[in-house]
Amino acid sequence: MSDVVEKTLTALPSLLSLDSHSGSTKLSSSSKLGTLIRGITELTSKHEEEKLLQRELASIKEQVSSPNTSMRQMKELMVRAIYCEMLGYEASFSYIHAIKLAQQGTALEKRVGYLAVSLFLNESHELLLLLVNTVLKDLQSTNLIEVCMALTVVSQMFPKDMIPAILPVVEEKLNHPKEIIRRKAVLALYKFYLIAPNQVQHIHNKFRKALCDKDPGVMTASLHIYLQMIQDNPEGYKDLTASFVTILKQVVGGKLPMDFNYHSVPAPWLQIQLLRILAFLGKNDQSTSEIMYDILDESLRRAEINHNITYAILYECVKCIYTIHPKSELLEKAAKCIGNFVLSTKINLKYLGLKALTYVVQQDPKLALQHQMTIIECLDHPDLIIKRETLELLFRITNAQNVTVIVEKMLEFLRANKDDYTTIDLVGKVAELAEKYAPNNEWFIETMSTVFSVGGDTMQPDIPNSFLKLLSEGFDSVEDDRKLRLFAVDSYVLLLQRQPGKLPQRFLQVISWVLGEYSHLRGELEAATVLRLLAKLLDMKSTSSETKTWVLMAMTKVCEDGVGVSVAQEVCETYSGSLDTALRQRAQELQHLSQDCDLRAKVLPQEAGLEPLEVDSSLSFLDGFVSEALVAGAAPYKPLHQRQEELAQAKALSMEPYGLPISVSSCSIADRQSPTLLSVNSGLSGDSPELSQKGVSSTLKLDGVKRVWGRQGYLVQRDPVEDCDRVEVTRPLQSPDQQGEADGPPSPTRTPKPTLQPEQEKQQLASSLFVGLGSQSSLCLMGKSEPTTQRFGRKAKSPVQSVGTSEQISNSFISASSLAKNLLDSNLTSETSVPPLEQTSRLSHEPTVANGACEVELTDRDMKEKSPSVIGDNGLAAADAAPREDRDGLKAVSLSTHLPAEFSELGHSEISPLASNQSLDVSACHVQEEDSLALVVFMYNSSDSDIPHILLELHSDELEVSCECDSRVQEARSCSVAVCQYSLTVKKPSVHVEVVGIVSYQLSVGTSQSLQFSYKLPLTSFIRPLIVSTEEYGTMWLDFSHDTKQKLTPISAGQEPLMDTLNVLKKKLKLHVVEIIGMEGIVACRVLRDQPCLMHCRLHAGALSMWLRSPVPDLPDCLMYHCQRALQEP
């Protein structure tokens, strides 16, 4: 704390110039503010602080009222008043003096006056009217500082009614020669648009001029206005799509000044703003979306630097791609980006991945299937935020088939949760899912009982109101309605017979209403029994007055002759003299209606809930009473807004508290809103309505190590044993058809299930959570008449399965049905159709355009064992999932011995397995030669029979592929290795290039088979040094037209950072350092074949400015990316 205070005291003189000596670095000992701060830090109690601040405020008030106080002294007094207000002590007497200081002082004193006004007053404060003329005068001033201060105040706070007075002046500032004035004018207009959009409609063309301003800061400021306007009306700004795309291209290409860069990322916040604008423009518009496909692809590729700000850009790119009209290539890259986030070990990235997955899962539910095991692991993650976001994701993918499992997971989290904020959110979600997808009546009642118990009194009143409305209105079937109400009555009677004192108040209110309305449906349940149970609630000390009114009303409905009347009379004697008016009224009603059965039958008919109610909203039946009262001299009724206006005009005290909770729904059960509106995190964009919360005691009770924060500060840590709001409701009763089993208390333990291994349990949970998301899994589990003990039964595995793709490969090679089969076949109770291997082969055998096609020659190499099916990092295996036990021969044999002789002395990459099936295994590696890059493909025949014919086809969008094999293969004998060699050169530079291949062959039995794979290489594999002189370098530099600039972090460990940095780039990227002169260096390289690129490096102020030029359009950007990675990697 002392360090913070010392830094504050050190910074204040430079900010406020309080010390009389220029150049002072410490707060003057004579400064009243310094004395005040030191005095506060030395106090030991809140009471002493209050006494000190009250004396300080009295002193300030006396000095500001003195006519001898100078403007300089007034400036210091305003700073002290600001500090007191910051600590929560009102200094309203200083408000008018702050306005005077802004009107009369010098530039420095004006700054303090404007600062005080912006902190003291709000937009509706009446004193702001006194500031209008001052702002208008300063806007017309020739002093740039005064104009800037006035525009700053206008953009922060200004009366809505006074906008027309200064709007013309602010418009003129859009043409000011100084960019800072134009930028602040744009921000002021943005403020006007937010509070009064109709008053700035006529200057929309000037917004377009600001968008095209030569200063990037002005252009950036205009994007705030356009984001808001496009969000309100995207159709009106479709013509600007090309402009926004052009701006984003320039930003991504590093065309802005280096000042806009953040950690070597060009203007990241500007990129995020533009991506959000493009998402609104491209939504449901194919033609507009096609304009932005290229730049979105470029943004994804550029934002691969490992830094938090690039992760934010990737997140916005993913949201934009899934919002606009879809394009398959972009969707695949976005899905891969989400996968990288979700699979990351860093908690922040994992949360970002879950957030993105929650957003896109509504457009592509199958994407959740690809990461189902990771999502399962996130349910047990130690970080509560990860757990909560995972539950949000599961909420988005809930359907009628997986609702039971997802709701169970949500309730498990709620039982352990201590945060009211999270409880309100999840309780609303569980209530919505239970009402929407309930499989049967019993499950619905049990789930809602748990919701009421776990949610406690913090839940929104809309949830119990909706539940009671559903019970009251019922369904189309009268028999179903009766069963639902009977099960609710049986459940709640059993709960009251146990420990009702631990149930929350709102749950007790629901129980009272249900028993009062429908306890008569259970014929063997005597009314006297229900009355005694309800009377016990009245005797509990924890029962609130509101709950007691619900209980008395329920007793009024249930009361009958005999014992029930005597119980009712005892209750009436107790509460007839209550000080609570509502309780006294309900007791009187109970007393009179219990004695007059005929009157009770008319007032409270048992079947009233089944009849539609006609509500007279105008209260016309009171017209006679109102007329008589007016004649007698009563005051006429005034609406609420009229009364408030009169109170404000009369300067009367307003007893309304600040920060009243927003009333989301009325107390009646007529108008219900969806619990989704009550969810704090249900909005996809992150903006949710503010929720009212239960009041929290100011006393801190720290029961655990972790502290939980809520909207009002610390939340009380409540003991789960003593907390009546956190009681878990066990299964209360069997269904009405199984009533005979409920005579005794139900056992809390269920039938034990067979113990499963952890991995099997995860697979079973995954199949239950993600059922219904696959394209082929259109099954219905809700059609069964009786619920089974285990709703998601495991079925036997199919002998043929498909293997999922690797992370680096597009999943276009594998059919969606086979993927869904592999992911969902664990626990489904109905069959899912899976295409056989032959069908997959036919799908894979589509005609493919290849740059090179080669029929390979086999070499006779006998191997004693077979190889297993493997999936490499660079390939996709579309093979059967039932590996043969004897297929491990490939591990025992070194494929490097099969390399061509000319490569024996050259270095090669690791031989990576790409794809395999029952008869063939494909692997590959690449060899770097001086003027070429060779790709060597190994194919091992692991079957017991010969293969008559093999055809290997390769193609790539980025590479030229040429085959160097000239012989055709007629037969491939068993247990032999075939080697094929290709030459690769770059035709279209990219950060990573990919070769896609198909191996087609026919077995002796006549069945056609094929294997698909891909092999990915970095562009650095194709980079070679370019040996040129300094003169040749200068000539080439002038001839090249495509360039990019960026500022990087150099290697600063040694004496010569420039030399060390260039040596690292030379070693990792195979560059040629042409010459180093002082703090500048020139470097040259080429990409196979004959694609040169030149680099100019300059070290200044600890940063390395790099400028790349090349005749190839995309090559400088790709090489800049690899330079960044080379300098960042250890």
JSON list of C-alpha atoms in Angstrom, two decimals, residues 395 398 403-404 407 410-411 426-441 443-449 451 463 467 470 475 672 675:
[
{"chain": "A", "resi": 395, "resn": "PHE", "atom": "CA", "xyz": [-26.97, -25.35, -22.94]},
{"chain": "A", "resi": 398, "resn": "THR", "atom": "CA", "xyz": [-29.36, -29.30, -25.66]},
{"chain": "A", "resi": 403, "resn": "VAL", "atom": "CA", "xyz": [-31.48, -32.94, -21.81]},
{"chain": "A", "resi": 404, "resn": "THR", "atom": "CA", "xyz": [-31.36, -35.29, -18.81]},
{"chain": "A", "resi": 407, "resn": "VAL", "atom": "CA", "xyz": [-29.38, -30.77, -16.75]},
{"chain": "A", "resi": 410, "resn": "MET", "atom": "CA", "xyz": [-25.77, -28.14, -14.48]},
{"chain": "A", "resi": 411, "resn": "LEU", "atom": "CA", "xyz": [-27.34, -29.13, -11.18]},
{"chain": "A", "resi": 426, "resn": "LEU", "atom": "CA", "xyz": [-27.85, -21.39, -14.38]},
{"chain": "A", "resi": 427, "resn": "VAL", "atom": "CA", "xyz": [-31.17, -21.68, -12.56]},
{"chain": "A", "resi": 428, "resn": "GLY", "atom": "CA", "xyz": [-32.86, -19.82, -15.40]},
{"chain": "A", "resi": 429, "resn": "LYS", "atom": "CA", "xyz": [-31.22, -22.10, -17.95]},
{"chain": "A", "resi": 430, "resn": "VAL", "atom": "CA", "xyz": [-32.19, -25.31, -16.14]},
{"chain": "A", "resi": 431, "resn": "ALA", "atom": "CA", "xyz": [-35.78, -24.11, -15.75]},
{"chain": "A", "resi": 432, "resn": "GLU", "atom": "CA", "xyz": [-36.01, -23.32, -19.46]},
{"chain": "A", "resi": 433, "resn": "LEU", "atom": "CA", "xyz": [-34.56, -26.68, -20.50]},
{"chain": "A", "resi": 434, "resn": "ALA", "atom": "CA", "xyz": [-36.82, -28.57, -18.11]},
{"chain": "A", "resi": 435, "resn": "GLU", "atom": "CA", "xyz": [-39.92, -26.87, -19.45]},
{"chain": "A", "resi": 436, "resn": "LYS", "atom": "CA", "xyz": [-38.89, -27.20, -23.09]},
{"chain": "A", "resi": 437, "resn": "TYR", "atom": "CA", "xyz": [-37.48, -30.75, -23.25]},
{"chain": "A", "resi": 438, "resn": "ALA", "atom": "CA", "xyz": [-38.92, -32.60, -20.23]},
{"chain": "A", "resi": 439, "resn": "PRO", "atom": "CA", "xyz": [-39.13, -36.32, -21.13]},
{"chain": "A", "resi": 440, "resn": "ASN", "atom": "CA", "xyz": [-41.87, -37.10, -18.57]},
{"chain": "A", "resi": 441, "resn": "ASN", "atom": "CA", "xyz": [-43.81, -35.62, -15.69]},
{"chain": "A", "resi": 443, "resn": "TRP", "atom": "CA", "xyz": [-38.48, -35.91, -14.27]},
{"chain": "A", "resi": 444, "resn": "PHE", "atom": "CA", "xyz": [-39.95, -32.42, -14.70]},
{"chain": "A", "resi": 445, "resn": "ILE", "atom": "CA", "xyz": [-41.25, -32.20, -11.12]},
{"chain": "A", "resi": 446, "resn": "GLU", "atom": "CA", "xyz": [-38.05, -33.59, -9.62]},
{"chain": "A", "resi": 447, "resn": "THR", "atom": "CA", "xyz": [-35.87, -31.24, -11.67]},
{"chain": "A", "resi": 448, "resn": "MET", "atom": "CA", "xyz": [-37.90, -28.16, -10.79]},
{"chain": "A", "resi": 449, "resn": "SER", "atom": "CA", "xyz": [-37.85, -29.15, -7.12]},
{"chain": "A", "resi": 451, "resn": "VAL", "atom": "CA", "xyz": [-34.04, -25.92, -9.06]},
{"chain": "A", "resi": 463, "resn": "ILE", "atom": "CA", "xyz": [-39.30, -18.94, -12.70]},
{"chain": "A", "resi": 467, "resn": "PHE", "atom": "CA", "xyz": [-43.94, -23.20, -13.17]},
{"chain": "A", "resi": 470, "resn": "LEU", "atom": "CA", "xyz": [-47.76, -24.42, -16.47]},
{"chain": "A", "resi": 475, "resn": "PHE", "atom": "CA", "xyz": [-51.64, -29.65, -21.61]},
{"chain": "A", "resi": 672, "resn": "ARG", "atom": "CA", "xyz": [-44.15, -14.80, -18.40]},
{"chain": "A", "resi": 675, "resn": "PRO", "atom": "CA", "xyz": [-35.73, -17.65, -18.50]}
]
